[in-house]
Structure formats: C-alpha cells, structure tokens
PDB file of C-alpha atoms in Angstrom:
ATOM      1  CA  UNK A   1     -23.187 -10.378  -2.275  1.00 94.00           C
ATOM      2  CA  UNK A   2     -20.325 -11.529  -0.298  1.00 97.00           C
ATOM      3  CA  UNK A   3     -19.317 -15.343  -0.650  1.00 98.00           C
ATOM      4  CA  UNK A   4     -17.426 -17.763   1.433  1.00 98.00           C
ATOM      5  CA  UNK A   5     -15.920 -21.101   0.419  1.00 98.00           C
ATOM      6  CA  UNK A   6     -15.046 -22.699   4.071  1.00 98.00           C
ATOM      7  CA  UNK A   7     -13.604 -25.857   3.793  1.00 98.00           C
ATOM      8  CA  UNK A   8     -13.668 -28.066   7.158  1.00 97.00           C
ATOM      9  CA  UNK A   9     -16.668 -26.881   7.895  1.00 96.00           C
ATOM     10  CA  UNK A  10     -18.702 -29.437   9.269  1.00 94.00           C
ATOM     11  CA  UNK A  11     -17.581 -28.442  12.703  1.00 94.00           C
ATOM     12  CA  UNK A  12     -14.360 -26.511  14.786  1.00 96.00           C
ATOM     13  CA  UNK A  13     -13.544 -23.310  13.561  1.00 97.00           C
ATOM     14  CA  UNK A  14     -14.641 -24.113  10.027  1.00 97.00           C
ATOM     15  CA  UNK A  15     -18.535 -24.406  11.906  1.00 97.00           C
ATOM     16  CA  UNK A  16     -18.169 -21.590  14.405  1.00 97.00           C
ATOM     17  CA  UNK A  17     -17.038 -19.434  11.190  1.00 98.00           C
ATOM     18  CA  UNK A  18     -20.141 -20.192   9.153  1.00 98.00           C
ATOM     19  CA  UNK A  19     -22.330 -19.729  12.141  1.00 97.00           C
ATOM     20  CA  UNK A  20     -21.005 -16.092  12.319  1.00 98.00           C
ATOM     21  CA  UNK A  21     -21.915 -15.618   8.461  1.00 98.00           C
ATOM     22  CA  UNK A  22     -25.590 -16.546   8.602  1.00 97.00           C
ATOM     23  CA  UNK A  23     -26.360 -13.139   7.763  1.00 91.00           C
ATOM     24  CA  UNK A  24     -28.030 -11.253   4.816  1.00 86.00           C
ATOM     25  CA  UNK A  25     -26.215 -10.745   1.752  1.00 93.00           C
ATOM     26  CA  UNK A  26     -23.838 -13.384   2.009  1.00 97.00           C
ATOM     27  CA  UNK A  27     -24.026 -16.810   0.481  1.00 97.00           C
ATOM     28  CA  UNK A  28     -21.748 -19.658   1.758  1.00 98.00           C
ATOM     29  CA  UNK A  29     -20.320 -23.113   0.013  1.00 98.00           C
ATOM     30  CA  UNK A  30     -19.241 -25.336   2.982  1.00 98.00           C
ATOM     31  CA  UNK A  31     -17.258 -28.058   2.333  1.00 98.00           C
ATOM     32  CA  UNK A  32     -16.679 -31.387   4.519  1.00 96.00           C
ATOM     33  CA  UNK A  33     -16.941 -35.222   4.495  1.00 92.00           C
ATOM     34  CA  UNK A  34     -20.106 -34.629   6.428  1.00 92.00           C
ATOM     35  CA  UNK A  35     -23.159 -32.313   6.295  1.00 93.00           C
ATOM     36  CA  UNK A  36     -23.756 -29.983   9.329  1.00 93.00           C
ATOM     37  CA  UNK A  37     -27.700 -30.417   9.408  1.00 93.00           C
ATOM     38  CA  UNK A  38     -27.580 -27.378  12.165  1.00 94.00           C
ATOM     39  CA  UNK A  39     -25.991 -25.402  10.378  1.00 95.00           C
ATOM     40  CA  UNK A  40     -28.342 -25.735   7.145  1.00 94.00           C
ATOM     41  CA  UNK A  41     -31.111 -25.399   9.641  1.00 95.00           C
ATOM     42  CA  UNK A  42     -29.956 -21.766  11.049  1.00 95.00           C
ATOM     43  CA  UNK A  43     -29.326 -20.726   7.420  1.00 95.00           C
ATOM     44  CA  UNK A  44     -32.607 -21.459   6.452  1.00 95.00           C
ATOM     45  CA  UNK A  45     -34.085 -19.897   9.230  1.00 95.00           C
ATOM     46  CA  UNK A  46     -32.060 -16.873   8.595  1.00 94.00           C
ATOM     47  CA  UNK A  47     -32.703 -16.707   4.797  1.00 95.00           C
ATOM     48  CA  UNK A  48     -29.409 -17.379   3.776  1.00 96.00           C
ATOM     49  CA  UNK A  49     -28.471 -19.400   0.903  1.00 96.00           C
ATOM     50  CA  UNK A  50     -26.010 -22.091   1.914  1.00 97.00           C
ATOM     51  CA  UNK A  51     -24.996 -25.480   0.199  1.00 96.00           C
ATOM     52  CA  UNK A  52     -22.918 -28.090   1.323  1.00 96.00           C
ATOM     53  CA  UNK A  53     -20.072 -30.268  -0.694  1.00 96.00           C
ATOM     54  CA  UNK A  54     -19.458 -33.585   0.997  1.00 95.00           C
ATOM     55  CA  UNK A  55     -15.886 -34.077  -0.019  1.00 95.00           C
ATOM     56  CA  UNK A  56     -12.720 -35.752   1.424  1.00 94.00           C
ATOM     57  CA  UNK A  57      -9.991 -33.278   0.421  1.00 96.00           C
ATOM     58  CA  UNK A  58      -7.449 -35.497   1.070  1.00 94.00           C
ATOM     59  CA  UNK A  59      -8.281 -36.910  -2.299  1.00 91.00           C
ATOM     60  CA  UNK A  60      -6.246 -33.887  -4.518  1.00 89.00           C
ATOM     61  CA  UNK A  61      -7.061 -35.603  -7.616  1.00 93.00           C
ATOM     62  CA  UNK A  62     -10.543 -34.283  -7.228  1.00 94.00           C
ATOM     63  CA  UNK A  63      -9.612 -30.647  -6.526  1.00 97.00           C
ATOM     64  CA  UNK A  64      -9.031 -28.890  -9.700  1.00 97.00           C
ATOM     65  CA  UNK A  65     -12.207 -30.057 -10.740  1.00 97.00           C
ATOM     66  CA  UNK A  66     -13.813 -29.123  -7.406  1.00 98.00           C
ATOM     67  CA  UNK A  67     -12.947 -25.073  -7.350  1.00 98.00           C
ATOM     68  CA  UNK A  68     -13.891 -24.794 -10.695  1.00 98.00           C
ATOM     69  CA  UNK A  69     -17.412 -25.925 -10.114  1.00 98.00           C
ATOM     70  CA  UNK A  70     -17.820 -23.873  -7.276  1.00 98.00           C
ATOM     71  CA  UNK A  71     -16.529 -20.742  -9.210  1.00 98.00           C
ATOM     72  CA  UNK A  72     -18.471 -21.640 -12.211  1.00 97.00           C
ATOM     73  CA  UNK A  73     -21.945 -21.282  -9.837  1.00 97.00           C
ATOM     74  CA  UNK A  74     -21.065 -17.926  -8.047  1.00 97.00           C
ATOM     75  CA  UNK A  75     -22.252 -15.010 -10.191  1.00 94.00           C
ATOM     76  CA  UNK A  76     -19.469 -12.840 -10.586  1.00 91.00           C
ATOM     77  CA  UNK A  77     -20.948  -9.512 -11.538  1.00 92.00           C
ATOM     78  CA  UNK A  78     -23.181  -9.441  -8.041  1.00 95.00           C
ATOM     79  CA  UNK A  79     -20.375 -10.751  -6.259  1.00 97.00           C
ATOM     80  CA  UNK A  80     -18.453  -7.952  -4.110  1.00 97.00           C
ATOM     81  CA  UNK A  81     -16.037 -10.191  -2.541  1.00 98.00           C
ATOM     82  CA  UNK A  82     -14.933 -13.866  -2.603  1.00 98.00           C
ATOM     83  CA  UNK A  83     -13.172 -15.264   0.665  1.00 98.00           C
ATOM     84  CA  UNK A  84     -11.717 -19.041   0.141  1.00 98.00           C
ATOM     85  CA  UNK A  85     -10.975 -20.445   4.234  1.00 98.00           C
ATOM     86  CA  UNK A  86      -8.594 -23.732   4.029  1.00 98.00           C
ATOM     87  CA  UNK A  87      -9.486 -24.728   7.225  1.00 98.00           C
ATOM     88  CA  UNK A  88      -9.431 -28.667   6.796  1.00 97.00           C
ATOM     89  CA  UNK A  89      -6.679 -30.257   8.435  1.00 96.00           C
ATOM     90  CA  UNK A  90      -5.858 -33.072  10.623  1.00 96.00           C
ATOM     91  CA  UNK A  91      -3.080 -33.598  13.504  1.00 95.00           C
ATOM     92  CA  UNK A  92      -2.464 -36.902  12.888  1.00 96.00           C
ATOM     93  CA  UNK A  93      -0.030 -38.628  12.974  1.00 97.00           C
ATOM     94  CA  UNK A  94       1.491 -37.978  16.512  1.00 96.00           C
ATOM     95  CA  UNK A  95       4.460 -39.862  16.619  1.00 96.00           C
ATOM     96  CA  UNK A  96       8.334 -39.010  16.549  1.00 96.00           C
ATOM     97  CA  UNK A  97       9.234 -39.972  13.007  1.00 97.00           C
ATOM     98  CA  UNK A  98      10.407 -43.545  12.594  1.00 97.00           C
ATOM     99  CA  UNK A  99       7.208 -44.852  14.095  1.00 97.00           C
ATOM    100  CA  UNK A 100       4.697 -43.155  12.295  1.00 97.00           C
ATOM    101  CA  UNK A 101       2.270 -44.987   9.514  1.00 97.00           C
ATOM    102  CA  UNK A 102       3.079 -43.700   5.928  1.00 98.00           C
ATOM    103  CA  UNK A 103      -0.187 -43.932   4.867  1.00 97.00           C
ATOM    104  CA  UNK A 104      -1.095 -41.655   7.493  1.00 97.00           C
ATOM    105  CA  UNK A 105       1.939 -39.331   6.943  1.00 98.00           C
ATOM    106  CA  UNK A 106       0.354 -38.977   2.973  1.00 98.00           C
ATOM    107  CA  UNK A 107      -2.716 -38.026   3.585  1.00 97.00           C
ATOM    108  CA  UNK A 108      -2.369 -35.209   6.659  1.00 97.00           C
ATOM    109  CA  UNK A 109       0.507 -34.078   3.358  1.00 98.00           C
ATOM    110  CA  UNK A 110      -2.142 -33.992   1.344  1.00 97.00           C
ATOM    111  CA  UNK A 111      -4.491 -32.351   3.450  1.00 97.00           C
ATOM    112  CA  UNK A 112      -2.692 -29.854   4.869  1.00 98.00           C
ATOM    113  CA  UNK A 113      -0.435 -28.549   2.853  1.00 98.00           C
ATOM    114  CA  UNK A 114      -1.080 -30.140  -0.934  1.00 98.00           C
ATOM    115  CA  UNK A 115      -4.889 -29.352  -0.742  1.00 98.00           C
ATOM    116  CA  UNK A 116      -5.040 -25.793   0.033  1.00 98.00           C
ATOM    117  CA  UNK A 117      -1.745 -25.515  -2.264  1.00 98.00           C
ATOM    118  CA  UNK A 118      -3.954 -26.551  -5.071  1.00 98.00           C
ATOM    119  CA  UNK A 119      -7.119 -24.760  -4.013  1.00 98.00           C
ATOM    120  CA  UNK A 120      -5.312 -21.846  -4.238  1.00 98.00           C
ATOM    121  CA  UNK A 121      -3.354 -22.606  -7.847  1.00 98.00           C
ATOM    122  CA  UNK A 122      -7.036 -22.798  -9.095  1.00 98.00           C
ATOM    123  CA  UNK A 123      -8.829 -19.945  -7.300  1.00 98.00           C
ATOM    124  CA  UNK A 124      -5.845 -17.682  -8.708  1.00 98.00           C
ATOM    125  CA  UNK A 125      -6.138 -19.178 -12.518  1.00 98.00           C
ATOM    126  CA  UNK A 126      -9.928 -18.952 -12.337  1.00 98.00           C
ATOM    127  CA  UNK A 127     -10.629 -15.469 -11.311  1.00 98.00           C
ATOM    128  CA  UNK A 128      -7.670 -13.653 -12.409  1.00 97.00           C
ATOM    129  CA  UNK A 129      -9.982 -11.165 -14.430  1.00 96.00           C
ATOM    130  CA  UNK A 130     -12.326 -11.373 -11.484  1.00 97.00           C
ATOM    131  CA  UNK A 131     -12.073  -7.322 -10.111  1.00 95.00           C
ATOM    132  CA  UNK A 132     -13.786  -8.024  -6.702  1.00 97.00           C
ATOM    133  CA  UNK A 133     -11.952  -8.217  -3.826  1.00 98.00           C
ATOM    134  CA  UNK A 134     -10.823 -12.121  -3.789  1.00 98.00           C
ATOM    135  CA  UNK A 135      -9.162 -13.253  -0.042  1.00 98.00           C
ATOM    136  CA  UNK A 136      -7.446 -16.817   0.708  1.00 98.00           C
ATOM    137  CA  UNK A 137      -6.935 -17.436   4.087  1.00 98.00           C
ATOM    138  CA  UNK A 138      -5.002 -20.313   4.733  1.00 98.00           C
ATOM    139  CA  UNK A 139      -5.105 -22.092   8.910  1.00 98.00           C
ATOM    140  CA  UNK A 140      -2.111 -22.281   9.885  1.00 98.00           C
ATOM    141  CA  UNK A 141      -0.420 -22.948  13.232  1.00 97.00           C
ATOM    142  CA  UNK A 142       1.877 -22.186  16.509  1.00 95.00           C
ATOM    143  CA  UNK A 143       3.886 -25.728  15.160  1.00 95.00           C
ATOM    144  CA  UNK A 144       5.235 -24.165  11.883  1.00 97.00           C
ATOM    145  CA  UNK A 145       7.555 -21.862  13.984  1.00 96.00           C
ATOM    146  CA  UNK A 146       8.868 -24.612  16.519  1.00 95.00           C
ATOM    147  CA  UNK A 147       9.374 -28.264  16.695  1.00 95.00           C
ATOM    148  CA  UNK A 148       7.077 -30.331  18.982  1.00 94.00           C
ATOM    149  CA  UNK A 149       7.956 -33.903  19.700  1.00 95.00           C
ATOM    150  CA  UNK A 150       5.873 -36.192  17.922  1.00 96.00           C
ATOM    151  CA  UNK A 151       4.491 -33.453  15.541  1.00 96.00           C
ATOM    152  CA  UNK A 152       7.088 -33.877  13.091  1.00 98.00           C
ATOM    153  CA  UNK A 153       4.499 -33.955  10.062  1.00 98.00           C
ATOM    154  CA  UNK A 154       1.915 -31.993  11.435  1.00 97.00           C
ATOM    155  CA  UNK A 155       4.460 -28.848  11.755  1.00 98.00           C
ATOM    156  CA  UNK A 156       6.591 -29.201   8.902  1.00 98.00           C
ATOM    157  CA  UNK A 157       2.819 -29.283   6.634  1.00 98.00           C
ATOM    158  CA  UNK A 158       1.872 -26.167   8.706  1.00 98.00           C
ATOM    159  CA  UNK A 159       5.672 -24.230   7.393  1.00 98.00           C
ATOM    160  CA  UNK A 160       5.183 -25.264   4.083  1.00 98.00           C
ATOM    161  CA  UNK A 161       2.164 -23.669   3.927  1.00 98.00           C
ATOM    162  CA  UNK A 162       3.436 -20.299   5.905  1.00 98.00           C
ATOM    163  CA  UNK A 163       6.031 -20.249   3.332  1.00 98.00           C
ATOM    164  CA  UNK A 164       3.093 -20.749   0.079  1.00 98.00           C
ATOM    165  CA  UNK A 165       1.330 -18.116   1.545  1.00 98.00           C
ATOM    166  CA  UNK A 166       4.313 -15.918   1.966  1.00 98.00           C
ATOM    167  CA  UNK A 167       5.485 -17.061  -1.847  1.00 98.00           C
ATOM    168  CA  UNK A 168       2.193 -16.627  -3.315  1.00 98.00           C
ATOM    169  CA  UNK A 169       1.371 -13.036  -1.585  1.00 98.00           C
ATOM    170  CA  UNK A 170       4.516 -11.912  -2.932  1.00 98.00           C
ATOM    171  CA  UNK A 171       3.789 -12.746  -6.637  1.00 98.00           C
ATOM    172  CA  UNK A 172       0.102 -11.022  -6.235  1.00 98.00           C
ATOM    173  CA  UNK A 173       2.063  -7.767  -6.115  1.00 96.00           C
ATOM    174  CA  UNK A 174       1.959  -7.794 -10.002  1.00 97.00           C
ATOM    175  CA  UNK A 175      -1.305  -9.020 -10.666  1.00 97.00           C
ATOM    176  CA  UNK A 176      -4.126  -6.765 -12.667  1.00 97.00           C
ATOM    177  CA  UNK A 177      -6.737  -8.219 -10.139  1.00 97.00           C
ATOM    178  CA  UNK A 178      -4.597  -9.439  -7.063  1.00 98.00           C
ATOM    179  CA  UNK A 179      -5.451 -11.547  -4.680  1.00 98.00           C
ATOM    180  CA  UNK A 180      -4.803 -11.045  -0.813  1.00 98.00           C
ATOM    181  CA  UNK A 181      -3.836 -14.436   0.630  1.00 98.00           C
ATOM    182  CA  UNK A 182      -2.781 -14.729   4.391  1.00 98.00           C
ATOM    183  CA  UNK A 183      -2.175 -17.149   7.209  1.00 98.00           C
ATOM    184  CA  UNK A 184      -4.023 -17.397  10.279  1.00 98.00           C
ATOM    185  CA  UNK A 185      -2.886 -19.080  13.480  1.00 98.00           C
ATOM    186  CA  UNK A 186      -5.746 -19.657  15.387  1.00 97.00           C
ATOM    187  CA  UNK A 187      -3.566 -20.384  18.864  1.00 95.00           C
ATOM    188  CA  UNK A 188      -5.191 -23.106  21.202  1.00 90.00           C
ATOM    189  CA  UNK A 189      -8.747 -23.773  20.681  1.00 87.00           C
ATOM    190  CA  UNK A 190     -11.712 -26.318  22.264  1.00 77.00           C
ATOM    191  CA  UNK A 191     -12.377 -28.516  19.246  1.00 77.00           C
ATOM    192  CA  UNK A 192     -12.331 -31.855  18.133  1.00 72.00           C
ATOM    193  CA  UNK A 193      -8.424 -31.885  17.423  1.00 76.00           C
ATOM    194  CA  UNK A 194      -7.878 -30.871  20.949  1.00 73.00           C
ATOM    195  CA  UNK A 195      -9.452 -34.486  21.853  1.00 77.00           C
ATOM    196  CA  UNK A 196      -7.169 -36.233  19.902  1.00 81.00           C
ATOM    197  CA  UNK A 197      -4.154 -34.458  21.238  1.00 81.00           C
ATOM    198  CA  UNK A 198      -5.392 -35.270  25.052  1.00 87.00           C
ATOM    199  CA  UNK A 199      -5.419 -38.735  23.911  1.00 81.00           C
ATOM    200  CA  UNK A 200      -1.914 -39.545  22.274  1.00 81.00           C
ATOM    201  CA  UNK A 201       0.542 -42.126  24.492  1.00 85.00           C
ATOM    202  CA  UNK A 202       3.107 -39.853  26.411  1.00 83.00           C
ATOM    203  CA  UNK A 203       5.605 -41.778  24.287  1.00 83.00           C
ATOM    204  CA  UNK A 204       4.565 -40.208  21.190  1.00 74.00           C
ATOM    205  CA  UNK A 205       3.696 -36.986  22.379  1.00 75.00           C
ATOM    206  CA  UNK A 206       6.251 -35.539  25.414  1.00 79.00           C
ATOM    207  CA  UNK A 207       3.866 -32.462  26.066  1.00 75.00           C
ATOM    208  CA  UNK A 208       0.487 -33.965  26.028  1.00 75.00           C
ATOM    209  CA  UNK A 209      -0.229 -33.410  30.047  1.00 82.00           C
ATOM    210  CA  UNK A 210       0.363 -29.574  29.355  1.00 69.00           C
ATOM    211  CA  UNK A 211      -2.184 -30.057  26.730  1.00 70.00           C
ATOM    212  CA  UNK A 212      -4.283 -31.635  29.144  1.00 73.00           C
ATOM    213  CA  UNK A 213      -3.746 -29.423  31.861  1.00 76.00           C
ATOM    214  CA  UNK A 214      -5.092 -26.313  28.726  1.00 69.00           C
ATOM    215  CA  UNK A 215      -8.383 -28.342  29.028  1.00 66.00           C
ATOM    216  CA  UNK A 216      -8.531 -29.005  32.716  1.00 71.00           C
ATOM    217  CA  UNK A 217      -7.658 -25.161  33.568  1.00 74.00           C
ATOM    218  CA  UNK A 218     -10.050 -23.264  30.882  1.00 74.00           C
ATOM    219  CA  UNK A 219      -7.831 -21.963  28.666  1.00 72.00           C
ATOM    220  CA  UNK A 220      -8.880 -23.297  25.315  1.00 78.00           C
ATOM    221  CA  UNK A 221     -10.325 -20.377  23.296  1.00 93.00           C
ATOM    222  CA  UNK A 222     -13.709 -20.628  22.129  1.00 95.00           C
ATOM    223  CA  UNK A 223     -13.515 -21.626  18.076  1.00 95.00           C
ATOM    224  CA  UNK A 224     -16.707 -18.876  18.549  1.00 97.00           C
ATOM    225  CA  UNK A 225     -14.032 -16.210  19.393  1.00 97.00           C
ATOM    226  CA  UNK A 226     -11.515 -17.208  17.213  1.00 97.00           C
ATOM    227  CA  UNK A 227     -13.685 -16.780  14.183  1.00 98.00           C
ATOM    228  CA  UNK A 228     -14.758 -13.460  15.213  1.00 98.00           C
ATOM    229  CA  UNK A 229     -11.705 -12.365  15.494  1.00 98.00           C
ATOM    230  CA  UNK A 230     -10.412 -13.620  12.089  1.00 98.00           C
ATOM    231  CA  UNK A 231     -13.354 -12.529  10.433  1.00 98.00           C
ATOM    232  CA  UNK A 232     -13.167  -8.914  11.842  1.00 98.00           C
ATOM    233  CA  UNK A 233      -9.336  -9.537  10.354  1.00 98.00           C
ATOM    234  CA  UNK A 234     -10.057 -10.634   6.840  1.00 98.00           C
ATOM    235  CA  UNK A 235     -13.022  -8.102   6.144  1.00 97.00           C
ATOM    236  CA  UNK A 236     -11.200  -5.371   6.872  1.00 96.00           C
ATOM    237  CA  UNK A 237      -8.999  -3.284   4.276  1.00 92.00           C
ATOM    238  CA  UNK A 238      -5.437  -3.460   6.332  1.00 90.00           C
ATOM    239  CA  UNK A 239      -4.607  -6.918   5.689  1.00 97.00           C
ATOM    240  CA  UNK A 240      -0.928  -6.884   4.710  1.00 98.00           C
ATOM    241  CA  UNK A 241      -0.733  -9.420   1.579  1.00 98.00           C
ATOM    242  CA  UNK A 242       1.274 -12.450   2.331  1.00 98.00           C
ATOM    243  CA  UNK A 243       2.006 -12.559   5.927  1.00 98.00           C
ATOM    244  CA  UNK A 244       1.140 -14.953   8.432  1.00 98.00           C
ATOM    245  CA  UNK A 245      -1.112 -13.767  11.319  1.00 98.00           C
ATOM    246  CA  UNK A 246      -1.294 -14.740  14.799  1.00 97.00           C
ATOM    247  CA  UNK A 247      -4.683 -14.504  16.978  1.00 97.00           C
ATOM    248  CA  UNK A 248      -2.173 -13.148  19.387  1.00 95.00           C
ATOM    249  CA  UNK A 249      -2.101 -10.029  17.526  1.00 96.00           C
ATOM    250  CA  UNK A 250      -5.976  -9.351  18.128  1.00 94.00           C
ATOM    251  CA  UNK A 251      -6.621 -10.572  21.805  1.00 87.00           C
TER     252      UNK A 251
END
C-alpha cells in the first residue's frame, strides 16, 4: 500500500495530483477547507480508498495534532511508502511592502512556510522507526530565487522553505530510517492562483500584463502535466535528498 497525504487538494495541482493516484493499491488523505465531491466520486468508482480533512492550515495551532491523527490511522506494517505533498499555499498579499495588510502578511507566513515547517517537524518525530520509504515534498517556487515587485511575502515564504528543505535533508543523512524531503517548483501553471495574479492593480504588481499575456498566449502548463511529472520524480529511487527541483529539469 502506498499512501499520500496531499494537502491543498481540493483543486490546482493538489487535485490534478490526486486524480493521477486513483489507482489500486494506494490510499490517499486529502486535505483542504473544502471537499472535492469529484474527486471522492472517481475514487469510488475506481475502488480506491480516499478521505478528506476539511482543514484551514493556516490555523498551526491545529497541526501537531492533525499529522498525528493521520499517522495514527495508516497501518504501518502494509504500508510500503508514505509521501506527505505541502501543496497549500496562497499568493496573497500582492503589494510592495508598506502597503500590504498584516493580517494578510500572517497568515500566507503561516501557510506557506510555518505549516509545512511543522508538518514536517511531526511527520519526522512520528515515524522515525517507520522503515518504509517516507518522502516530503514541499511546493515551492520560481519567486524564492528572485525578487518580484509586489511579491515581497510570497517569495521570501517560498526561500524559507527552500532553505528548510535544504536544512532538514541535510540532517536525514544520519537518521536510522531517513526521510527524503525535496522541493518542487512547479513553474507557471493554469490554476486558480493564476486568476488572482491576472487580477492585481499594476501598482502593486509591475509584471502582471506578462502574466496576462502567459494566459492569453497558452503557455500555462497544465497542473495535469505538472503532477505527472512530479510524481514520475518522487516515485522514483534517484531523488537527491534535500535539494530543490525545478519542473524545468523534466520538460
């Protein structure tokens, strides 16, 4: 039995990736603020077993408690792997910093980088004698590795959490049962957070016509094709542990 913990997954790449799964053998938690009925529909249809969570992980004070209920209901000695996809995340706020709300600025913190930070303190505590192969993958992004104007928070969550993957891959190097935990950059995709880009003011957001023009000119990557390729990626036995993939790499 293979299981995956996708979090986000009520639509995007978190949906697209779960999707892809609905397939024998392989049992998948799905956590969101909303249920997918679709997607419990095709896993039913396909005989998969599939629950959803309906959480709002920008709430950490709920997390610890959160993994370990989920680990407490897999069944360790038939599971063969355990994959854990921090895919949640929001772009907002998009504004050049002395204009953005605080509130705002706390909770894409929280749910970006302070979420999967603690998802992952507790997947590592809870399964350290776990001897199956165990995978984080942590969604990361082309604004970690440059600044954008108006993305001040959204970047500097996504190179915190480059730099927690790289940190925490590192210190799996002595573990009895490690851990491989990566980042994933899934480039420019058709989703939901592409909408809200298109739709900041110019005066918050310099670039937004080029982000516009993506749309306009087809060249938004399918979230479809994205999780394929990650997927193909994170099931395979060449993942380097610690390092911070780009989609790039695979296309």
């Amino acid at each position: 039995m293979n299981v995956f913990i996708i979090t986000g997954a009520s639509k995007g790449l978190g949906e697209a990736t779960a999707q892809l799964l609905l397939k024998e053998n392989n049992e998948l938690i799905l956590i969101a603020r909303n249920e997918n009925e679709e997607l419990v529909r095709h896993a039913k249809e396909a005989g998969v077993a599939l629950r959803f969570l309906n959480e709002d992980l920008s709430n950490h004070d709920k997390i610890p408690g959160m993994v370990k209920s989920i680990l407490g209901s897999i069944n360790k000695e038939k599971a063969e792997s355990v994959f854990f996809i921090n895919n949640a995340g929001m772009v907002d706020p998009i504004k050049p910093a002395g204009k953005s709300d605080p509130e705002l600025m706390t909770k894409s913190i929280h749910l970006n980088l302070l979420t999967p930070m603690l998802i992952t303190n507790e997947f590592l505590k809870l399964t350290e004698d776990w001897d199956c192969k165990k995978v984080i993958v942590n969604i990361s992004s082309g604004a970690a590795n440059r600044p954008i104007y108006g993305w001040n928070t959204y970047g500097t969550t996504k190179a915190g959490l480059d730099m927690f993957t790289k940190s925490v891959g590192h210190e799996q190097g002595t573990a009895t049962n490690p851990a491989i935990i990566i980042s994933f950059s899934p480039g420019i995709m058709d989703t939901d957070m592409q909408g809200t880009i298109r739709q900041a003011d110019k005066e918050d957001f310099t670039n937004v016509e080029v982000f516009k023009n993506y749309h306009e000119n087809g060249e938004l990557r399918s979230p479809g094709f994205v999780a394929q390729k990650m997927l193909d990626l994170i099931r395979s036995d060449g993942m380097e542990n610690g390092r911070v993939y780009d989609i790039k790499e695979f296309v």
